[in-house]
mmCIF file of C-alpha atoms in Angstrom:
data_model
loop_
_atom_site.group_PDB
_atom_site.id
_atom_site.type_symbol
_atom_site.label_atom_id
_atom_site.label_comp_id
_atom_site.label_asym_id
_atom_site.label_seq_id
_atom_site.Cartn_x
_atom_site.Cartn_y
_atom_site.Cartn_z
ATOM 1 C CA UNK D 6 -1.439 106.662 163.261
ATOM 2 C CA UNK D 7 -2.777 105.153 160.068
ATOM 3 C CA UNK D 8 -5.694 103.057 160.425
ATOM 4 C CA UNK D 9 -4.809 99.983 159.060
ATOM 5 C CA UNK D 10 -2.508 99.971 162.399
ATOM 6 C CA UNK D 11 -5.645 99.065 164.654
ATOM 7 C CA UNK D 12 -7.197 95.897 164.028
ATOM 8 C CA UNK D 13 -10.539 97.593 165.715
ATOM 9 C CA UNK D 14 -10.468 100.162 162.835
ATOM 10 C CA UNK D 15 -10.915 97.915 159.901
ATOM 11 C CA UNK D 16 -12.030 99.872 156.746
ATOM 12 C CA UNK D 17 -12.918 97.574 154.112
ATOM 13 C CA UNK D 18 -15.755 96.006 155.250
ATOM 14 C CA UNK D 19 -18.960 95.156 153.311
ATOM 15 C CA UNK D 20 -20.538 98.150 155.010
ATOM 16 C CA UNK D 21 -17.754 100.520 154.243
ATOM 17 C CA UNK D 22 -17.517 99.502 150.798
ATOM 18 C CA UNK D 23 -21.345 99.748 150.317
ATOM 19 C CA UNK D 24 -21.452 103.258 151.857
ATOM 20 C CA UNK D 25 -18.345 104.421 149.390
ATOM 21 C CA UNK D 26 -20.415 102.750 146.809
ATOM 22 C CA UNK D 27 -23.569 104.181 147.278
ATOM 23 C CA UNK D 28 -21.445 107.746 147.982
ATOM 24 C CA UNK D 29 -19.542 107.813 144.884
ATOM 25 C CA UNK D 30 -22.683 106.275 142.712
ATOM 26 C CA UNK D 31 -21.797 108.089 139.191
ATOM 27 C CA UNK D 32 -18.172 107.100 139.625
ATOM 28 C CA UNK D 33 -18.982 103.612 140.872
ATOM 29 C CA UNK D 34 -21.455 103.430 137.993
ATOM 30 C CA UNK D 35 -18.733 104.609 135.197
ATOM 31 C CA UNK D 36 -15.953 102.253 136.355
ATOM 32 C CA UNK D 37 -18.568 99.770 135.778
ATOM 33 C CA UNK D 38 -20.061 100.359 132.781
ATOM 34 C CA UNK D 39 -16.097 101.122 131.172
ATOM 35 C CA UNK D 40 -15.135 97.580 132.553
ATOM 36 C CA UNK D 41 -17.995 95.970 131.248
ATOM 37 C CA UNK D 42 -18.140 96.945 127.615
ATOM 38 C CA UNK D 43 -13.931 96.667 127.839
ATOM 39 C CA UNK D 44 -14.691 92.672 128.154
ATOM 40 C CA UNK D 45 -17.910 93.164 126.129
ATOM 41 C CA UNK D 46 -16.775 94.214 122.627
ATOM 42 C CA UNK D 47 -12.883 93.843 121.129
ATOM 43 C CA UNK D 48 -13.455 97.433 119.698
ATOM 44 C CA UNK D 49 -14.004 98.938 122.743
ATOM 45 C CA UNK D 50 -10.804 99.984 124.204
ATOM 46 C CA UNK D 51 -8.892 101.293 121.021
ATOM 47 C CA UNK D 52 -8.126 104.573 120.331
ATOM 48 C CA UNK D 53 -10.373 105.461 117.273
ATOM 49 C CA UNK D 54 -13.340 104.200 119.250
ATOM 50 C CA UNK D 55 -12.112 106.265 122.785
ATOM 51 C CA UNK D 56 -11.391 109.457 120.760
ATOM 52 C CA UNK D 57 -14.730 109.017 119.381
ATOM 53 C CA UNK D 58 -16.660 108.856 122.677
ATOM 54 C CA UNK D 59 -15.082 111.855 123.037
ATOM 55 C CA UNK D 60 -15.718 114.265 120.069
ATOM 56 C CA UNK D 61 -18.841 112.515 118.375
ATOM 57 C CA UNK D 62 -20.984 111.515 122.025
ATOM 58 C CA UNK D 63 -19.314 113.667 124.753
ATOM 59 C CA UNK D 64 -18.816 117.416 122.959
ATOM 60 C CA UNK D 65 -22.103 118.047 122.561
ATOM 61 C CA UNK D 66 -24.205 116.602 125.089
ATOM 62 C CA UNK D 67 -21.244 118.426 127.454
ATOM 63 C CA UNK D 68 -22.432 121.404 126.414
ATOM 64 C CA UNK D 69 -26.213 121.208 126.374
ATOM 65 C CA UNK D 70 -25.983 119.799 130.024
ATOM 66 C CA UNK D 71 -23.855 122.984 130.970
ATOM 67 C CA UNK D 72 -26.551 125.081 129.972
ATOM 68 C CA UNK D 73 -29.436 122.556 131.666
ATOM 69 C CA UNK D 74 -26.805 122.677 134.665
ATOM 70 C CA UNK D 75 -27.192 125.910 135.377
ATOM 71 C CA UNK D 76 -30.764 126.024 134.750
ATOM 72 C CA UNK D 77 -31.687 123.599 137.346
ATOM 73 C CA UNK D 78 -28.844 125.276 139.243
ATOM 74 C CA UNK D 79 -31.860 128.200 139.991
ATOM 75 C CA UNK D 80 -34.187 125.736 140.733
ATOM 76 C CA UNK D 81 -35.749 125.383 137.400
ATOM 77 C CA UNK D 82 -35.319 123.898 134.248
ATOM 78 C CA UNK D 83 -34.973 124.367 130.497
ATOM 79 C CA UNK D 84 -36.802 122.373 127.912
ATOM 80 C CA UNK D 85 -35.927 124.232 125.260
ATOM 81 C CA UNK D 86 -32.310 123.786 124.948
ATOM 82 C CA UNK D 87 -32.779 121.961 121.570
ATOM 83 C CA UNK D 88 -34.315 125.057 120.420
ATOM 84 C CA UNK D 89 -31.559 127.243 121.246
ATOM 85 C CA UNK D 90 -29.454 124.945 119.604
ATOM 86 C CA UNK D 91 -31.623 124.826 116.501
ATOM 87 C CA UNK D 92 -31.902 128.226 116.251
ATOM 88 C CA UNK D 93 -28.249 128.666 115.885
ATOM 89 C CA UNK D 94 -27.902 126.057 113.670
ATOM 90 C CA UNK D 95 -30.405 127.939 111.610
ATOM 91 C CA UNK D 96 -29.174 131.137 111.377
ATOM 92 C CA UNK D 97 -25.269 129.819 111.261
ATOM 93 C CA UNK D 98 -25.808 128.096 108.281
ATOM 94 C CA UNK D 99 -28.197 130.307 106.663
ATOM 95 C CA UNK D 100 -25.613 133.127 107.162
ATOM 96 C CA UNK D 101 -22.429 130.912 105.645
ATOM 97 C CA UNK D 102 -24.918 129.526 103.039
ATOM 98 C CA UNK D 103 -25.475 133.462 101.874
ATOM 99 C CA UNK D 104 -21.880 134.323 101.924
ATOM 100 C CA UNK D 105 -21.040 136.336 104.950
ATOM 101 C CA UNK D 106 -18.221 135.984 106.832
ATOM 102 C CA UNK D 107 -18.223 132.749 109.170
ATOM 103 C CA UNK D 108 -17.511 135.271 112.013
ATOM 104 C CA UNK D 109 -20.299 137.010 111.585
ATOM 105 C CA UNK D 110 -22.298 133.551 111.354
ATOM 106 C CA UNK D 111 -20.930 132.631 114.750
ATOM 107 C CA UNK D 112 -21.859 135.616 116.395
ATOM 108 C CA UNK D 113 -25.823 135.199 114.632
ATOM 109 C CA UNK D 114 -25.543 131.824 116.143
ATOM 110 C CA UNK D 115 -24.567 132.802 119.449
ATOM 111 C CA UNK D 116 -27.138 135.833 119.886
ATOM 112 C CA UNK D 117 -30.101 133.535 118.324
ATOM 113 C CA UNK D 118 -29.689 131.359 120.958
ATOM 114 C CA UNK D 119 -30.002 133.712 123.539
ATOM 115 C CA UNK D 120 -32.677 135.327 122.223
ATOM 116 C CA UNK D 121 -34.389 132.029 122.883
ATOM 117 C CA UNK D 122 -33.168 132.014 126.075
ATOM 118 C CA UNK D 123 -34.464 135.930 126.326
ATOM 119 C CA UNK D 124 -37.911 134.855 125.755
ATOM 120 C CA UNK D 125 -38.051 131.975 128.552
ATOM 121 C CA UNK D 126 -36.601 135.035 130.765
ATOM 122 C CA UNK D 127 -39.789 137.286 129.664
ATOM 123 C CA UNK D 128 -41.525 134.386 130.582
ATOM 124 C CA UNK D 129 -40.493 133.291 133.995
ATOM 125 C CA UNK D 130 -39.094 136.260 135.431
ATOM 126 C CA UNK D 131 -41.653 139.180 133.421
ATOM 127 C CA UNK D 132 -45.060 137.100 132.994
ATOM 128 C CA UNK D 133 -44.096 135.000 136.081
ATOM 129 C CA UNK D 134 -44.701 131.521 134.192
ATOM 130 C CA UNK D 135 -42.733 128.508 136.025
ATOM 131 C CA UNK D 136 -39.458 127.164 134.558
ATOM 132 C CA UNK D 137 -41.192 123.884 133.041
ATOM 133 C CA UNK D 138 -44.221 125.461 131.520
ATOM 134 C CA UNK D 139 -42.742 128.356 129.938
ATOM 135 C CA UNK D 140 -39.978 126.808 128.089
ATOM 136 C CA UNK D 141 -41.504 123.525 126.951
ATOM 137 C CA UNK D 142 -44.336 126.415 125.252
ATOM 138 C CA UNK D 143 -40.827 127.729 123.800
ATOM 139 C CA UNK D 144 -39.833 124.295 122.717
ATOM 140 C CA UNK D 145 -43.484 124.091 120.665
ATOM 141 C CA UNK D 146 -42.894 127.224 119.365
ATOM 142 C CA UNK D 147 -40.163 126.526 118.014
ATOM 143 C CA UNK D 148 -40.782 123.044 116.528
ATOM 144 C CA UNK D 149 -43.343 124.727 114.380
ATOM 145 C CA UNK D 150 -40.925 127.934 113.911
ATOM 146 C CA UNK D 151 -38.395 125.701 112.084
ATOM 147 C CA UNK D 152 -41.264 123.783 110.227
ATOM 148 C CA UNK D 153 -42.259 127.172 108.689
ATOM 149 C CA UNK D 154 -39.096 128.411 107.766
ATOM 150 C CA UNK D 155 -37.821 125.320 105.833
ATOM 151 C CA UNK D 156 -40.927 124.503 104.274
ATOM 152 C CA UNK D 157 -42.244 121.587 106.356
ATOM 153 C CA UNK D 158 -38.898 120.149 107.754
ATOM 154 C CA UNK D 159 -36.445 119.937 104.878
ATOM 155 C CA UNK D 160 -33.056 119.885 105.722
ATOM 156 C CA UNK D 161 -30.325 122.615 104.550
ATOM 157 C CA UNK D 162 -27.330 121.741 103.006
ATOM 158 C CA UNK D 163 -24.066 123.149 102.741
ATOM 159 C CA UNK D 164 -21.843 122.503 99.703
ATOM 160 C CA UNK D 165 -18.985 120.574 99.854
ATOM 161 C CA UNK D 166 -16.778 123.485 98.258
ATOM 162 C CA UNK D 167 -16.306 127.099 98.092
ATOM 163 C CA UNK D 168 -16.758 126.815 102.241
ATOM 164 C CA UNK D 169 -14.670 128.903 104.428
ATOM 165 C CA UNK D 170 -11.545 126.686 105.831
ATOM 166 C CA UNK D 171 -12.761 128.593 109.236
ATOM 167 C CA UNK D 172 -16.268 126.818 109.369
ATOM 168 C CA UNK D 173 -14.743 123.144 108.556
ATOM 169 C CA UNK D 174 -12.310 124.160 111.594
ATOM 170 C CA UNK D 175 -14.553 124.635 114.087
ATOM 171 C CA UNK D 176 -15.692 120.850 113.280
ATOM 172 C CA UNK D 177 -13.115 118.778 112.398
ATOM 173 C CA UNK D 178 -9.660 121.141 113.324
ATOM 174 C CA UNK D 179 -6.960 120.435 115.655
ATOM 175 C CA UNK D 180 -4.730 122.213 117.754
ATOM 176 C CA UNK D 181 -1.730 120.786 119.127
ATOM 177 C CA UNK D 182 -3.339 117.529 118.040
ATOM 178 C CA UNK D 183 -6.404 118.034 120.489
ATOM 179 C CA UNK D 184 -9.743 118.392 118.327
ATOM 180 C CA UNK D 185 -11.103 121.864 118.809
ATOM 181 C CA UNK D 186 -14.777 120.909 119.824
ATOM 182 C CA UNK D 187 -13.011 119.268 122.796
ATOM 183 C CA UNK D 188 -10.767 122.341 123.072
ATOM 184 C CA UNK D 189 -14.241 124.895 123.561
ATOM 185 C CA UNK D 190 -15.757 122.174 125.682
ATOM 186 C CA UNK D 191 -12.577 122.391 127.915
ATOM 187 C CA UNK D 192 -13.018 126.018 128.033
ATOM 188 C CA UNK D 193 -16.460 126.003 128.474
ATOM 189 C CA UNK D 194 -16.301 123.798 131.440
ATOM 190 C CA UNK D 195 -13.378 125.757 132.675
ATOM 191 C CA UNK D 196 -15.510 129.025 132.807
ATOM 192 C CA UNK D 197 -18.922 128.026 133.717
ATOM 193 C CA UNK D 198 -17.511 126.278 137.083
ATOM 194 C CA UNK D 199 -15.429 129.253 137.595
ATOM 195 C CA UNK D 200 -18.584 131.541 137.439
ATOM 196 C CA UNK D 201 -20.755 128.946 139.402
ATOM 197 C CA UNK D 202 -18.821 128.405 142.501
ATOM 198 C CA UNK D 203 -16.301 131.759 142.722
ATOM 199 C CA UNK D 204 -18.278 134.685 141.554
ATOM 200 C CA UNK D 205 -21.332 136.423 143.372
ATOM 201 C CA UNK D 206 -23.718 135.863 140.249
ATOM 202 C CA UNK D 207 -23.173 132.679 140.897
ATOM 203 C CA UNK D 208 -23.187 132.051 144.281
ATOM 204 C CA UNK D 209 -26.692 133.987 144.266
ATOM 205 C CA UNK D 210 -28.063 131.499 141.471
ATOM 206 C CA UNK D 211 -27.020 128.449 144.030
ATOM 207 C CA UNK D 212 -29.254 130.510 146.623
ATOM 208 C CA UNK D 213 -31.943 130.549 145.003
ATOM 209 C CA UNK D 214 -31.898 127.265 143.398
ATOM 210 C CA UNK D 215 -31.663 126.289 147.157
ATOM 211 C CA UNK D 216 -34.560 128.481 148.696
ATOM 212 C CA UNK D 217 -35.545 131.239 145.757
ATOM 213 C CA UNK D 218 -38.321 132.880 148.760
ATOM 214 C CA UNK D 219 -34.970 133.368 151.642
ATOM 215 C CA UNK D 220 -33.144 134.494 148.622
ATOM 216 C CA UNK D 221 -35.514 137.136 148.064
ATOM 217 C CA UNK D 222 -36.339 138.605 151.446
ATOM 218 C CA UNK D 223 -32.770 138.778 151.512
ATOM 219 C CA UNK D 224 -33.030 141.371 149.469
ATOM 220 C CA UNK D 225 -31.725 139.794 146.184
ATOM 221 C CA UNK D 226 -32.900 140.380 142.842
ATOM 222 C CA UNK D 227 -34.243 137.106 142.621
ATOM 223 C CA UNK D 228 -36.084 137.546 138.701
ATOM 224 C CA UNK D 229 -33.279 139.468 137.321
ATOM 225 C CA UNK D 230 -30.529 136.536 137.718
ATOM 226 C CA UNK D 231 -33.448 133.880 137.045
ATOM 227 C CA UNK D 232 -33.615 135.557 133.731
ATOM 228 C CA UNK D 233 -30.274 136.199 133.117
ATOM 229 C CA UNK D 234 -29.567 132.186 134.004
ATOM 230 C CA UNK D 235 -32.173 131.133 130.936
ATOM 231 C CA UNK D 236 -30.206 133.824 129.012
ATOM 232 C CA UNK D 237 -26.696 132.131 129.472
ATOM 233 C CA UNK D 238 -28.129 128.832 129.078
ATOM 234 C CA UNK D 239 -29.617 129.639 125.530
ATOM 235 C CA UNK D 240 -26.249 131.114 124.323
ATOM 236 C CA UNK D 241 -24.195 127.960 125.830
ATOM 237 C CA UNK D 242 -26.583 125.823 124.363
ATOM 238 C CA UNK D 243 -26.149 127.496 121.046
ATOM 239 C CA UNK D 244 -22.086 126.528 120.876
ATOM 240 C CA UNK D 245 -23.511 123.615 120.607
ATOM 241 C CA UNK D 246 -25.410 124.526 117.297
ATOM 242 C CA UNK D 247 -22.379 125.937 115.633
ATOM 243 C CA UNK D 248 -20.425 122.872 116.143
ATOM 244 C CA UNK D 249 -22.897 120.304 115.234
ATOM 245 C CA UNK D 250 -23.624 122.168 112.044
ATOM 246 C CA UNK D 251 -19.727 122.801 111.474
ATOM 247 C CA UNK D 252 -19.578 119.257 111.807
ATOM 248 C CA UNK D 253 -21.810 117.713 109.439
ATOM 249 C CA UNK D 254 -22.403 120.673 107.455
ATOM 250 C CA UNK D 255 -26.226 120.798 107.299
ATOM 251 C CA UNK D 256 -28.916 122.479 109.508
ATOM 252 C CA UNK D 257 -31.696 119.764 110.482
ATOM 253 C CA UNK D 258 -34.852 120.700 111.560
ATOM 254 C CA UNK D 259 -35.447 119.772 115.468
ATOM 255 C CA UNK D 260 -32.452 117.930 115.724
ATOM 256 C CA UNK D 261 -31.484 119.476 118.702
ATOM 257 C CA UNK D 262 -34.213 118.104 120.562
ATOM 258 C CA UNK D 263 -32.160 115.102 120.721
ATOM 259 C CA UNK D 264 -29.770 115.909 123.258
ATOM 260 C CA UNK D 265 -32.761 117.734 125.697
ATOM 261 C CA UNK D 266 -33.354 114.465 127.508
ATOM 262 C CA UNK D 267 -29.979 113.188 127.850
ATOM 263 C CA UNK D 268 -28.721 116.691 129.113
ATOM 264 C CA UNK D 269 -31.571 116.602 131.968
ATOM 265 C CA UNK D 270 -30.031 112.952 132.764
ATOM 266 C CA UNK D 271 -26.476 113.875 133.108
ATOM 267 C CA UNK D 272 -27.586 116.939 134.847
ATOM 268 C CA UNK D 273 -29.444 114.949 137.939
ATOM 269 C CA UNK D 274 -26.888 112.257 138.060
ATOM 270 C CA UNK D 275 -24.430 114.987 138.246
ATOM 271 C CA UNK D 276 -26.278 116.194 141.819
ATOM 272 C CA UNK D 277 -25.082 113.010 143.133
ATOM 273 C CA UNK D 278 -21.782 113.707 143.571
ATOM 274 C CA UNK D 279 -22.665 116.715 146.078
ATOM 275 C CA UNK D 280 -23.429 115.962 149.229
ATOM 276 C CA UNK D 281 -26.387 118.179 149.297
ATOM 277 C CA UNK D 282 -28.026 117.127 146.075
ATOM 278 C CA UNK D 283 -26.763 120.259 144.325
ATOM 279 C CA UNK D 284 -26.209 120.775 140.754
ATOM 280 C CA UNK D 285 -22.664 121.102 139.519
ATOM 281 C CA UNK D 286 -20.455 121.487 136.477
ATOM 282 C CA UNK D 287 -18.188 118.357 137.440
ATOM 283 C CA UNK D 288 -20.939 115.926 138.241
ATOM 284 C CA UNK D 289 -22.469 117.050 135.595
ATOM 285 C CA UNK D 290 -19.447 116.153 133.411
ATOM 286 C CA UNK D 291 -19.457 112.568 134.919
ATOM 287 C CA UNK D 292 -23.134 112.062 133.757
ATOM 288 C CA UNK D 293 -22.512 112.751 130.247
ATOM 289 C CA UNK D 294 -19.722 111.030 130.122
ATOM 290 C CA UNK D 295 -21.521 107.950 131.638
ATOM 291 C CA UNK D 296 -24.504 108.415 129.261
ATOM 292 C CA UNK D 297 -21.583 108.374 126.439
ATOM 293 C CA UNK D 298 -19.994 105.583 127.066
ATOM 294 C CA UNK D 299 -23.161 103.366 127.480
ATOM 295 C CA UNK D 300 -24.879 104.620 124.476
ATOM 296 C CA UNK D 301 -20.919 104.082 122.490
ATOM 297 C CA UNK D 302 -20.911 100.669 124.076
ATOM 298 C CA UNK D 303 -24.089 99.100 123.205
ATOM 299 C CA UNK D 304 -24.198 100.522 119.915
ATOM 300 C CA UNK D 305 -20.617 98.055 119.311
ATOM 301 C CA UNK D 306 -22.887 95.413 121.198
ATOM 302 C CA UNK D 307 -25.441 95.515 118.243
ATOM 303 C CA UNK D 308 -28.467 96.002 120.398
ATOM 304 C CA UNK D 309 -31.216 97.765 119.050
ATOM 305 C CA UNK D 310 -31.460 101.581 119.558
ATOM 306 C CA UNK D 311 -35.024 100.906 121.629
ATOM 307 C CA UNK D 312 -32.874 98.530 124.138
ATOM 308 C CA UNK D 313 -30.396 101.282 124.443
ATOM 309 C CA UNK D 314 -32.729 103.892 125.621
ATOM 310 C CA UNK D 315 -33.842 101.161 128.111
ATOM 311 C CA UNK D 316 -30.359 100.890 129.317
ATOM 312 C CA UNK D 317 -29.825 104.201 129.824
ATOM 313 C CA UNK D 318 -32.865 104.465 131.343
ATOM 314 C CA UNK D 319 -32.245 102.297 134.025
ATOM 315 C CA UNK D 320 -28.771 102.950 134.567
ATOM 316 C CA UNK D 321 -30.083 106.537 135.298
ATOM 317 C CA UNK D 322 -32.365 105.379 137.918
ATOM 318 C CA UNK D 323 -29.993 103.212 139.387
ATOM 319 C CA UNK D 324 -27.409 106.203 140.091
ATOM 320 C CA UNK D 325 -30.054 108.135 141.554
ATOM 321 C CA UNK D 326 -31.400 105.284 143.971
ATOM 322 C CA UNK D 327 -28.115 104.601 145.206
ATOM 323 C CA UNK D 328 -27.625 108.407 145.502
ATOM 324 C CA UNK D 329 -31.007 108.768 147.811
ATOM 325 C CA UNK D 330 -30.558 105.420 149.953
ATOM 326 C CA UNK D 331 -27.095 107.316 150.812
ATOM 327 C CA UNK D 332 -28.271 110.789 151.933
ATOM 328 C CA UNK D 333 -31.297 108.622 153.782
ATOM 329 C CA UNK D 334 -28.967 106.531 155.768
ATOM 330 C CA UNK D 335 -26.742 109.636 156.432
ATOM 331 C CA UNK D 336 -30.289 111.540 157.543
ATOM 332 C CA UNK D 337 -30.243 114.065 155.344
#
């Protein structure tokens, strides 16, 4: 019998709607923020300005909170992330910049970024170091890394011809009309949930993200896949450095550091959406895409960068408040 056929059983009721509210915080929070700048600015809700949410504010981020995802998925969490995408940048460009082929650039990208994320393993899991202290020493280290090798912070530039077609495809290409940065971030997402939630590596990194000292007596190789996690996040996070440099065609110093913040963000408002405050790939997805359109829509607003931070800021906390005053009335 549907429920709308007993007066007794009324659902939409200020407490009903509250509790969906406060259930469904991220979603509750996007609808709003997508309504609000859709009234806010005329420039909003056209196409140019939608499909550039999408490849300029969401690629990117998308993929640095995949790798923070599954991080904080083992119960720690990676600081370095803009190094691994630095790194990549680095030796991407430098490789292109010296003639070899762009393949062979991509795959120096991909493997300096998880060497960074080799040496947070050696860290953690070898030295025994926690999550936070090891890689923001990794993130230091490499700040002054990239100082040294281009001579205090100078920026290297790629010229504007004699580039491989390949290299401004990875950018600015299309395939069946579908930009290919969102075509690898569709993949990427694709494959990392896939691995999270229906494989046994993964389902052992949720264990011990959950309780790493159960994990352990059970007789699981708890450092091993800790390791391997910072591994696979340094080589996601490096995509990222071979698109952002395929995309503007120049390697900037630290400029990866940018999305570290915004990555941990989208990554905790992401746990929201689980009902055990659990990090995952499609809440995580949610978050950026929040922290996307708020930072697109008051930059059309003409606010200063300083007030957007502040909205962000507080639109993060709001998520997660409504997000804890749920599992606390449920009594979790």
């Amino acid at each position: 019998m549907s429920v709308f056929a007993n007066p007794d059983r009324r659902l939409f009721t200020p407490q009903f709607i509250g509790q969906v509210l406060l259930r469904y915080a991220v979603i509750a929070a996007l609808a709003g923020v997508f309504a609000f700048f859709s009234f806010a600015t005329t420039t909003f809700l056209t196409s140019a300005n939608l499909t550039s949410i999408l490849v300029n504010n969401f690629t990117l981020l998308a993929i640095v909170a995949v790798a923070m995802t599954f991080a904080v998925s083992a119960g720690g969490i990676d600081l370095s992330v803009g190094t691994s995408v630095d790194f990549a940048s680095f030796a991407f460009v430098s490789l292109v910049l010296a003639g070899y082929p762009v393949g062979l650039a991509i795959l120096a990208a991909l493997v300096s970024g998880a060497l960074v994320g080799l040496f947070n393993a050696l860290l953690i899991s070898g030295v025994g170091i926690t999550p936070f202290l090891a890689t923001l020493g990794t993130l230091f280290i490499g700040r002054s890394t990239q100082q040294l090798l281009t001579n205090g912070g100078n920026p290297v530039y790629l010229p504007q011809t004699g580039i491989s077609p390949l290299f401004r495809f990875i950018g600015h290409g299309h395939i069946l009309g579908i930009p290919v940065p969102l075509i690898i971030v569709g993949l990427l997402i694709m494959i990392t949930s896939i691995v999270l939630l229906r494989t046994r590596f993964g389902r052992v990194v949720l264990a011990i993200g959950v309780q790493q000292s159960v994990a352990r007596y059970s007789g699981l190789r708890v450092p091993g896949h800790i390791g391997l996690v910072y591994v696979i996040s340094g080589f996601i996070a490096a995509i990222a450095g071979i698109i952002l440099t395929s995309t503007v065609s120049v390697y900037i110093p630290n400029s990866g550091g940018a999305f570290m913040l915004n990555a941990i963000g989208a990554t905790f408002i992401g746990t929201t959406l689980s009902r055990e405050g659990r990090p995952n790939i499609p809440g995580t997805m949610l978050g950026v895409l929040l922290l996307s359109i708020v930072a697109n829509g008051l930059l059309l607003t003409g606010l200063s960068f300083y007030w957007q931070q502040v909205g962000t800021g507080l639109l993060i906390f709001i998520v997660l408040a409504a997000s804890f005053l749920n599992r606390r009335g449920r009594g979790d």
